[in-house]
């Protein structure tokens, strides 16, 4: 899809995506600063991954459910959760801070991939009750090696549950690169083995991620069953403030990805189409 998606996307959607991306990056910077001040225990930054975060939230209807991982605070906030409450767990509290039912956002999940079977269960139950609800579950590339990932995708396909799986392939599971995680040609290929569609998308192209997710959500809502989406992106910061990424990757790789920055990509498109000026209006 690439920038083709942005070229044909509705201008209002592009501006909304852009506004959320910019706010998201600022939020990441602020939360990281709070860890340095000792006011937040830990923060897994999604800088560089904002397009996936924001598109995930905006592809859903209000009645749908989001099942995030610990790195998905931006998606949680973009869905309407109070930005301070969204950080409760990361402050070291025992509870999640926000009411999951208010905005239909499950707690940020720290145990890898456990949110996936939960999403399938909710989606399946909604279908049995005749509720027109879709669940979107987010997971990292490392999380795809968990048994829960397998069980969730298998059951989702067997039951034709209205669920969308979004894998943010950001290159690493802490220090473990994708090449040591899987021998599959891509993570999207795994969908074939479960009997569901698999889609591969540029995870830094917000319009493309939004389009692919929206298609999958529509497909699920229409009774078409689950979809596995792999969004290829990059974790620009360290795993968390407790990690030193210079021990397992070089600056050159990080710099290369910064040239493919999600905010810069969308800014270029919006400016080119006269939809954004210097004042951000
Ligand atoms: C079940 C389980 N095993 C191990 C961990 C420790 N752990 C925390 S984050 C992480 C790496 C996850 O990488 P990935 O799924 O690619 O997501 P990312 O952090 O890159 O967003 C690991 C192994 C955990 N949280 N849960």
mmCIF file of C-alpha atoms and ligand atoms in Angstrom:
data_model
loop_
_atom_site.group_PDB
_atom_site.id
_atom_site.type_symbol
_atom_site.label_atom_id
_atom_site.label_comp_id
_atom_site.label_asym_id
_atom_site.label_seq_id
_atom_site.Cartn_x
_atom_site.Cartn_y
_atom_site.Cartn_z
ATOM 1 C CA UNK A 1 0.000 0.000 0.000
ATOM 2 C CA UNK A 2 2.700 2.497 0.962
ATOM 3 C CA UNK A 3 1.832 6.146 0.480
ATOM 4 C CA UNK A 4 -0.902 5.145 -1.971
ATOM 5 C CA UNK A 5 -3.162 4.804 1.046
ATOM 6 C CA UNK A 6 -2.480 8.378 2.146
ATOM 7 C CA UNK A 7 -3.008 9.694 -1.388
ATOM 8 C CA UNK A 8 -6.568 8.402 -1.480
ATOM 9 C CA UNK A 9 -7.469 8.817 2.202
ATOM 10 C CA UNK A 10 -10.049 11.294 3.425
ATOM 11 C CA UNK A 11 -8.309 14.607 4.368
ATOM 12 C CA UNK A 12 -10.126 14.781 7.708
ATOM 13 C CA UNK A 13 -8.892 11.312 8.635
ATOM 14 C CA UNK A 14 -5.314 12.232 7.692
ATOM 15 C CA UNK A 15 -5.437 15.388 9.812
ATOM 16 C CA UNK A 16 -6.865 13.449 12.742
ATOM 17 C CA UNK A 17 -4.159 10.791 12.403
ATOM 18 C CA UNK A 18 -1.498 13.498 12.225
ATOM 19 C CA UNK A 19 -2.781 15.314 15.316
ATOM 20 C CA UNK A 20 -2.832 12.060 17.291
ATOM 21 C CA UNK A 21 0.670 11.104 16.088
ATOM 22 C CA UNK A 22 2.114 14.421 17.232
ATOM 23 C CA UNK A 23 0.328 14.246 20.592
ATOM 24 C CA UNK A 24 1.486 10.642 20.946
ATOM 25 C CA UNK A 25 5.134 11.471 20.420
ATOM 26 C CA UNK A 26 4.889 14.259 22.985
ATOM 27 C CA UNK A 27 3.245 11.843 25.433
ATOM 28 C CA UNK A 28 6.082 9.334 24.945
ATOM 29 C CA UNK A 29 8.668 12.056 25.639
ATOM 30 C CA UNK A 30 6.816 13.192 28.771
ATOM 31 C CA UNK A 31 6.378 9.673 30.140
ATOM 32 C CA UNK A 32 10.087 8.945 29.543
ATOM 33 C CA UNK A 33 10.954 12.177 31.412
ATOM 34 C CA UNK A 34 8.762 11.019 34.315
ATOM 35 C CA UNK A 35 10.818 7.804 34.604
ATOM 36 C CA UNK A 36 13.993 9.909 34.869
ATOM 37 C CA UNK A 37 12.401 11.953 37.632
ATOM 38 C CA UNK A 38 11.479 8.770 39.484
ATOM 39 C CA UNK A 39 7.782 9.553 39.163
ATOM 40 C CA UNK A 40 7.053 6.591 36.887
ATOM 41 C CA UNK A 41 8.509 3.132 37.570
ATOM 42 C CA UNK A 42 8.890 2.040 33.977
ATOM 43 C CA UNK A 43 7.880 3.200 30.500
ATOM 44 C CA UNK A 44 7.993 1.142 27.314
ATOM 45 C CA UNK A 45 8.087 3.912 24.704
ATOM 46 C CA UNK A 46 6.306 3.578 21.371
ATOM 47 C CA UNK A 47 8.302 6.357 19.720
ATOM 48 C CA UNK A 48 8.569 5.392 16.047
ATOM 49 C CA UNK A 49 5.528 3.126 16.375
ATOM 50 C CA UNK A 50 2.917 5.871 16.775
ATOM 51 C CA UNK A 51 1.251 5.116 13.427
ATOM 52 C CA UNK A 52 0.256 1.627 14.609
ATOM 53 C CA UNK A 53 -0.905 2.927 17.984
ATOM 54 C CA UNK A 54 -3.096 5.697 16.639
ATOM 55 C CA UNK A 55 -4.497 3.783 13.656
ATOM 56 C CA UNK A 56 -5.476 0.915 15.962
ATOM 57 C CA UNK A 57 -7.576 3.229 18.107
ATOM 58 C CA UNK A 58 -9.145 5.094 15.183
ATOM 59 C CA UNK A 59 -10.074 1.973 13.192
ATOM 60 C CA UNK A 60 -12.473 0.884 15.944
ATOM 61 C CA UNK A 61 -16.047 1.954 16.643
ATOM 62 C CA UNK A 62 -16.978 3.061 20.153
ATOM 63 C CA UNK A 63 -18.729 -0.261 20.848
ATOM 64 C CA UNK A 64 -15.610 -2.296 19.972
ATOM 65 C CA UNK A 65 -12.938 -3.472 22.407
ATOM 66 C CA UNK A 66 -9.177 -2.878 22.468
ATOM 67 C CA UNK A 67 -6.793 -5.395 24.102
ATOM 68 C CA UNK A 68 -3.418 -3.655 24.476
ATOM 69 C CA UNK A 69 0.035 -4.742 25.628
ATOM 70 C CA UNK A 70 2.255 -2.697 27.970
ATOM 71 C CA UNK A 71 3.666 -0.753 24.960
ATOM 72 C CA UNK A 72 0.270 0.422 23.742
ATOM 73 C CA UNK A 73 -0.502 3.345 26.055
ATOM 74 C CA UNK A 74 -0.914 5.656 23.053
ATOM 75 C CA UNK A 75 -3.649 3.463 21.574
ATOM 76 C CA UNK A 76 -5.340 3.431 24.987
ATOM 77 C CA UNK A 77 -5.204 7.229 25.255
ATOM 78 C CA UNK A 78 -6.293 7.731 21.627
ATOM 79 C CA UNK A 79 -9.353 5.631 22.485
ATOM 80 C CA UNK A 80 -10.342 8.149 25.139
ATOM 81 C CA UNK A 81 -8.784 6.905 28.391
ATOM 82 C CA UNK A 82 -7.480 9.687 30.641
ATOM 83 C CA UNK A 83 -3.746 10.157 29.829
ATOM 84 C CA UNK A 84 -2.733 10.161 33.503
ATOM 85 C CA UNK A 85 -4.887 7.183 34.463
ATOM 86 C CA UNK A 86 -3.412 5.233 31.540
ATOM 87 C CA UNK A 87 -0.020 5.337 33.317
ATOM 88 C CA UNK A 88 -1.243 3.899 36.631
ATOM 89 C CA UNK A 89 0.141 0.394 36.085
ATOM 90 C CA UNK A 90 3.486 1.778 34.899
ATOM 91 C CA UNK A 91 3.723 3.798 38.091
ATOM 92 C CA UNK A 92 3.883 0.463 39.901
ATOM 93 C CA UNK A 93 0.299 0.306 41.109
ATOM 94 C CA UNK A 94 -1.403 -3.065 41.519
ATOM 95 C CA UNK A 95 -4.425 -2.096 39.419
ATOM 96 C CA UNK A 96 -4.832 -0.720 35.937
ATOM 97 C CA UNK A 97 -6.093 2.725 36.912
ATOM 98 C CA UNK A 98 -8.865 3.179 34.397
ATOM 99 C CA UNK A 99 -12.239 1.458 34.233
ATOM 100 C CA UNK A 100 -11.940 -1.024 31.321
ATOM 101 C CA UNK A 101 -15.678 -0.810 30.628
ATOM 102 C CA UNK A 102 -15.787 2.965 30.229
ATOM 103 C CA UNK A 103 -13.926 3.097 26.911
ATOM 104 C CA UNK A 104 -13.895 -0.653 26.266
ATOM 105 C CA UNK A 105 -10.153 -0.971 26.770
ATOM 106 C CA UNK A 106 -8.798 -4.052 28.562
ATOM 107 C CA UNK A 107 -5.938 -3.536 31.058
ATOM 108 C CA UNK A 108 -2.439 -3.072 29.594
ATOM 109 C CA UNK A 109 -1.098 -6.630 29.559
ATOM 110 C CA UNK A 110 2.440 -7.266 30.806
ATOM 111 C CA UNK A 111 2.479 -11.098 30.566
ATOM 112 C CA UNK A 112 3.157 -11.504 26.837
ATOM 113 C CA UNK A 113 0.249 -12.492 24.569
ATOM 114 C CA UNK A 114 -2.174 -13.258 27.426
ATOM 115 C CA UNK A 115 -4.428 -10.499 26.083
ATOM 116 C CA UNK A 116 -4.966 -12.465 22.861
ATOM 117 C CA UNK A 117 -7.109 -15.369 24.185
ATOM 118 C CA UNK A 118 -9.016 -12.801 26.264
ATOM 119 C CA UNK A 119 -9.827 -10.870 23.085
ATOM 120 C CA UNK A 120 -10.957 -14.034 21.324
ATOM 121 C CA UNK A 121 -13.173 -14.980 24.266
ATOM 122 C CA UNK A 122 -14.808 -11.569 24.334
ATOM 123 C CA UNK A 123 -15.307 -11.512 20.562
ATOM 124 C CA UNK A 124 -16.755 -15.031 20.518
ATOM 125 C CA UNK A 125 -19.093 -14.249 23.419
ATOM 126 C CA UNK A 126 -20.274 -11.059 21.700
ATOM 127 C CA UNK A 127 -21.079 -13.030 18.575
ATOM 128 C CA UNK A 128 -23.029 -15.641 20.546
ATOM 129 C CA UNK A 129 -25.039 -12.842 22.172
ATOM 130 C CA UNK A 130 -25.677 -11.199 18.798
ATOM 131 C CA UNK A 131 -23.711 -8.046 19.737
ATOM 132 C CA UNK A 132 -22.170 -6.199 16.818
ATOM 133 C CA UNK A 133 -18.741 -5.935 18.486
ATOM 134 C CA UNK A 134 -15.183 -6.460 17.217
ATOM 135 C CA UNK A 135 -12.102 -6.999 19.419
ATOM 136 C CA UNK A 136 -8.696 -5.687 18.337
ATOM 137 C CA UNK A 137 -5.732 -7.317 20.087
ATOM 138 C CA UNK A 138 -2.219 -5.903 19.941
ATOM 139 C CA UNK A 139 0.984 -7.907 20.413
ATOM 140 C CA UNK A 140 4.698 -7.587 19.673
ATOM 141 C CA UNK A 141 6.842 -9.751 17.384
ATOM 142 C CA UNK A 142 8.296 -11.566 20.419
ATOM 143 C CA UNK A 143 4.792 -12.288 21.695
ATOM 144 C CA UNK A 144 4.105 -14.378 18.575
ATOM 145 C CA UNK A 145 6.386 -17.083 20.033
ATOM 146 C CA UNK A 146 4.093 -17.549 23.024
ATOM 147 C CA UNK A 147 1.675 -20.472 23.313
ATOM 148 C CA UNK A 148 -1.136 -17.985 23.956
ATOM 149 C CA UNK A 149 -0.611 -16.516 20.474
ATOM 150 C CA UNK A 150 -1.077 -19.948 18.898
ATOM 151 C CA UNK A 151 -4.093 -20.832 21.017
ATOM 152 C CA UNK A 152 -5.767 -17.489 20.401
ATOM 153 C CA UNK A 153 -5.334 -17.575 16.627
ATOM 154 C CA UNK A 154 -6.368 -21.204 16.401
ATOM 155 C CA UNK A 155 -9.570 -20.740 18.375
ATOM 156 C CA UNK A 156 -10.384 -17.453 16.671
ATOM 157 C CA UNK A 157 -10.272 -19.098 13.258
ATOM 158 C CA UNK A 158 -12.160 -22.245 14.324
ATOM 159 C CA UNK A 159 -14.902 -20.136 15.917
ATOM 160 C CA UNK A 160 -14.748 -17.413 13.236
ATOM 161 C CA UNK A 161 -14.605 -14.902 16.086
ATOM 162 C CA UNK A 162 -14.810 -11.185 15.182
ATOM 163 C CA UNK A 163 -11.256 -10.390 16.259
ATOM 164 C CA UNK A 164 -8.318 -8.630 14.611
ATOM 165 C CA UNK A 165 -4.747 -9.405 15.663
ATOM 166 C CA UNK A 166 -2.254 -6.573 15.148
ATOM 167 C CA UNK A 167 1.390 -7.612 15.475
ATOM 168 C CA UNK A 168 3.711 -4.652 15.744
ATOM 169 C CA UNK A 169 6.939 -6.072 14.400
ATOM 170 C CA UNK A 170 9.335 -3.491 15.833
ATOM 171 C CA UNK A 171 12.425 -5.623 15.155
ATOM 172 C CA UNK A 172 13.205 -6.706 18.699
ATOM 173 C CA UNK A 173 11.956 -8.531 21.773
ATOM 174 C CA UNK A 174 14.151 -6.647 24.237
ATOM 175 C CA UNK A 175 17.570 -7.682 22.794
ATOM 176 C CA UNK A 176 16.347 -10.585 20.629
ATOM 177 C CA UNK A 177 16.047 -9.661 16.926
ATOM 178 C CA UNK A 178 13.260 -11.085 14.778
ATOM 179 C CA UNK A 179 15.670 -13.413 12.929
ATOM 180 C CA UNK A 180 16.194 -15.307 16.208
ATOM 181 C CA UNK A 181 12.463 -15.353 16.919
ATOM 182 C CA UNK A 182 11.081 -17.092 13.843
ATOM 183 C CA UNK A 183 12.104 -18.831 10.625
ATOM 184 C CA UNK A 184 8.801 -17.923 8.948
ATOM 185 C CA UNK A 185 9.063 -15.760 5.784
ATOM 186 C CA UNK A 186 7.021 -13.133 7.660
ATOM 187 C CA UNK A 187 4.817 -13.073 10.743
ATOM 188 C CA UNK A 188 1.808 -12.444 8.481
ATOM 189 C CA UNK A 189 2.484 -15.830 6.823
ATOM 190 C CA UNK A 190 1.527 -17.539 10.089
ATOM 191 C CA UNK A 191 -2.113 -16.708 9.340
ATOM 192 C CA UNK A 192 -2.205 -19.357 6.599
ATOM 193 C CA UNK A 193 -1.593 -22.153 9.083
ATOM 194 C CA UNK A 194 -4.559 -21.071 11.186
ATOM 195 C CA UNK A 195 -6.899 -20.570 8.243
ATOM 196 C CA UNK A 196 -7.332 -16.810 8.326
ATOM 197 C CA UNK A 197 -6.215 -13.922 6.075
ATOM 198 C CA UNK A 198 -2.766 -12.475 6.794
ATOM 199 C CA UNK A 199 -1.848 -8.907 5.826
ATOM 200 C CA UNK A 200 1.570 -7.248 5.786
ATOM 201 C CA UNK A 201 1.683 -3.466 6.048
ATOM 202 C CA UNK A 202 4.204 -0.653 6.446
ATOM 203 C CA UNK A 203 3.676 0.073 10.132
ATOM 204 C CA UNK A 204 5.031 3.601 9.798
ATOM 205 C CA UNK A 205 2.467 4.608 7.182
ATOM 206 C CA UNK A 206 -0.470 5.687 9.346
ATOM 207 C CA UNK A 207 -2.942 5.839 6.445
ATOM 208 C CA UNK A 208 -1.965 2.353 5.268
ATOM 209 C CA UNK A 209 -2.221 0.839 8.763
ATOM 210 C CA UNK A 210 -5.600 2.531 9.211
ATOM 211 C CA UNK A 211 -6.857 1.180 5.880
ATOM 212 C CA UNK A 212 -5.716 -2.397 6.517
ATOM 213 C CA UNK A 213 -7.102 -2.382 10.064
ATOM 214 C CA UNK A 214 -10.415 -0.862 8.982
ATOM 215 C CA UNK A 215 -10.806 -3.523 6.279
ATOM 216 C CA UNK A 216 -10.113 -6.267 8.837
ATOM 217 C CA UNK A 217 -12.548 -4.756 11.357
ATOM 218 C CA UNK A 218 -15.263 -4.531 8.667
ATOM 219 C CA UNK A 219 -14.558 -8.108 7.598
ATOM 220 C CA UNK A 220 -14.830 -9.339 11.208
ATOM 221 C CA UNK A 221 -18.026 -7.363 11.840
ATOM 222 C CA UNK A 222 -19.625 -8.796 8.707
ATOM 223 C CA UNK A 223 -19.073 -12.341 10.026
ATOM 224 C CA UNK A 224 -15.940 -13.021 7.981
ATOM 225 C CA UNK A 225 -13.847 -14.070 10.988
ATOM 226 C CA UNK A 226 -10.409 -13.028 12.217
ATOM 227 C CA UNK A 227 -7.430 -11.432 10.417
ATOM 228 C CA UNK A 228 -3.754 -11.386 11.359
ATOM 229 C CA UNK A 229 -1.974 -8.153 10.476
ATOM 230 C CA UNK A 230 1.789 -7.684 10.674
ATOM 231 C CA UNK A 231 2.801 -4.032 10.750
ATOM 232 C CA UNK A 232 6.523 -3.604 10.112
ATOM 233 C CA UNK A 233 7.875 -0.777 12.240
ATOM 234 C CA UNK A 234 10.834 -0.043 14.505
ATOM 235 C CA UNK A 235 11.366 0.522 18.216
ATOM 236 C CA UNK A 236 13.407 3.729 18.134
ATOM 237 C CA UNK A 237 13.982 3.920 21.907
ATOM 238 C CA UNK A 238 15.353 1.194 24.180
ATOM 239 C CA UNK A 239 12.927 -1.558 25.291
ATOM 240 C CA UNK A 240 12.177 0.500 28.415
ATOM 241 C CA UNK A 241 14.078 3.029 30.517
ATOM 242 C CA UNK A 242 15.665 -0.020 32.234
ATOM 243 C CA UNK A 243 17.284 -1.250 28.993
ATOM 244 C CA UNK A 244 20.528 -0.220 27.243
ATOM 245 C CA UNK A 245 19.894 -0.786 23.525
ATOM 246 C CA UNK A 246 23.476 0.133 22.543
ATOM 247 C CA UNK A 247 24.502 -3.323 23.806
ATOM 248 C CA UNK A 248 22.737 -5.139 20.974
ATOM 249 C CA UNK A 249 22.231 -2.745 18.046
ATOM 250 C CA UNK A 250 24.112 0.020 16.259
ATOM 251 C CA UNK A 251 23.286 3.701 15.790
ATOM 252 C CA UNK A 252 23.313 3.341 11.984
ATOM 253 C CA UNK A 253 20.279 1.029 12.075
ATOM 254 C CA UNK A 254 18.364 3.436 14.304
ATOM 255 C CA UNK A 255 19.272 6.374 12.035
ATOM 256 C CA UNK A 256 18.065 4.483 8.944
ATOM 257 C CA UNK A 257 14.679 3.958 10.550
ATOM 258 C CA UNK A 258 14.469 7.580 11.639
ATOM 259 C CA UNK A 259 14.535 8.419 7.921
ATOM 260 C CA UNK A 260 11.250 6.523 7.672
ATOM 261 C CA UNK A 261 9.574 8.324 10.540
ATOM 262 C CA UNK A 262 5.763 8.012 10.694
ATOM 263 C CA UNK A 263 5.192 11.679 11.544
ATOM 264 C CA UNK A 264 7.530 12.937 8.783
ATOM 265 C CA UNK A 265 5.849 10.621 6.244
ATOM 266 C CA UNK A 266 2.376 11.923 6.986
ATOM 267 C CA UNK A 267 3.568 15.521 7.269
ATOM 268 C CA UNK A 268 5.027 15.291 3.752
ATOM 269 C CA UNK A 269 1.740 13.967 2.404
ATOM 270 C CA UNK A 270 -0.368 16.604 4.173
ATOM 271 C CA UNK A 271 1.919 19.487 3.203
ATOM 272 C CA UNK A 272 2.077 18.256 -0.403
ATOM 273 C CA UNK A 273 -1.708 18.242 -0.598
ATOM 274 C CA UNK A 274 -2.004 21.672 1.036
ATOM 275 C CA UNK A 275 -3.750 20.185 4.064
ATOM 276 C CA UNK A 276 -1.215 21.450 6.608
ATOM 277 C CA UNK A 277 0.711 24.689 6.923
ATOM 278 C CA UNK A 278 3.610 25.825 9.112
ATOM 279 C CA UNK A 279 1.223 26.797 11.904
ATOM 280 C CA UNK A 280 -0.134 23.246 11.933
ATOM 281 C CA UNK A 281 -3.534 24.516 10.828
HETATM 282 C C1 LIG B 1 5.017 -14.491 29.453
HETATM 283 C C2 LIG B 1 6.147 -13.533 29.534
HETATM 284 N N1 LIG B 1 7.414 -13.931 29.333
HETATM 285 C C3 LIG B 1 8.434 -13.057 29.378
HETATM 286 C C4 LIG B 1 8.213 -11.743 29.673
HETATM 287 C C5 LIG B 1 9.385 -10.771 29.775
HETATM 288 N N2 LIG B 1 9.337 -9.832 28.657
HETATM 289 C C6 LIG B 1 8.821 -8.594 28.805
HETATM 290 S S1 LIG B 1 8.832 -7.731 27.395
HETATM 291 C C7 LIG B 1 9.574 -8.976 26.543
HETATM 292 C C8 LIG B 1 9.877 -8.834 25.080
HETATM 293 C C9 LIG B 1 8.644 -8.741 24.246
HETATM 294 O O1 LIG B 1 8.938 -8.367 22.938
HETATM 295 P P1 LIG B 1 7.819 -8.113 21.861
HETATM 296 O O2 LIG B 1 6.699 -9.081 22.006
HETATM 297 O O3 LIG B 1 8.487 -8.074 20.527
HETATM 298 O O4 LIG B 1 7.197 -6.698 22.222
HETATM 299 P P2 LIG B 1 7.900 -5.252 22.349
HETATM 300 O O5 LIG B 1 8.394 -5.140 23.764
HETATM 301 O O6 LIG B 1 9.007 -5.191 21.356
HETATM 302 O O7 LIG B 1 6.810 -4.294 22.086
HETATM 303 C C10 LIG B 1 9.813 -10.073 27.385
HETATM 304 C C11 LIG B 1 10.467 -11.337 26.957
HETATM 305 C C12 LIG B 1 6.869 -11.347 29.906
HETATM 306 N N3 LIG B 1 6.545 -10.061 30.164
HETATM 307 N N4 LIG B 1 5.868 -12.242 29.812
#
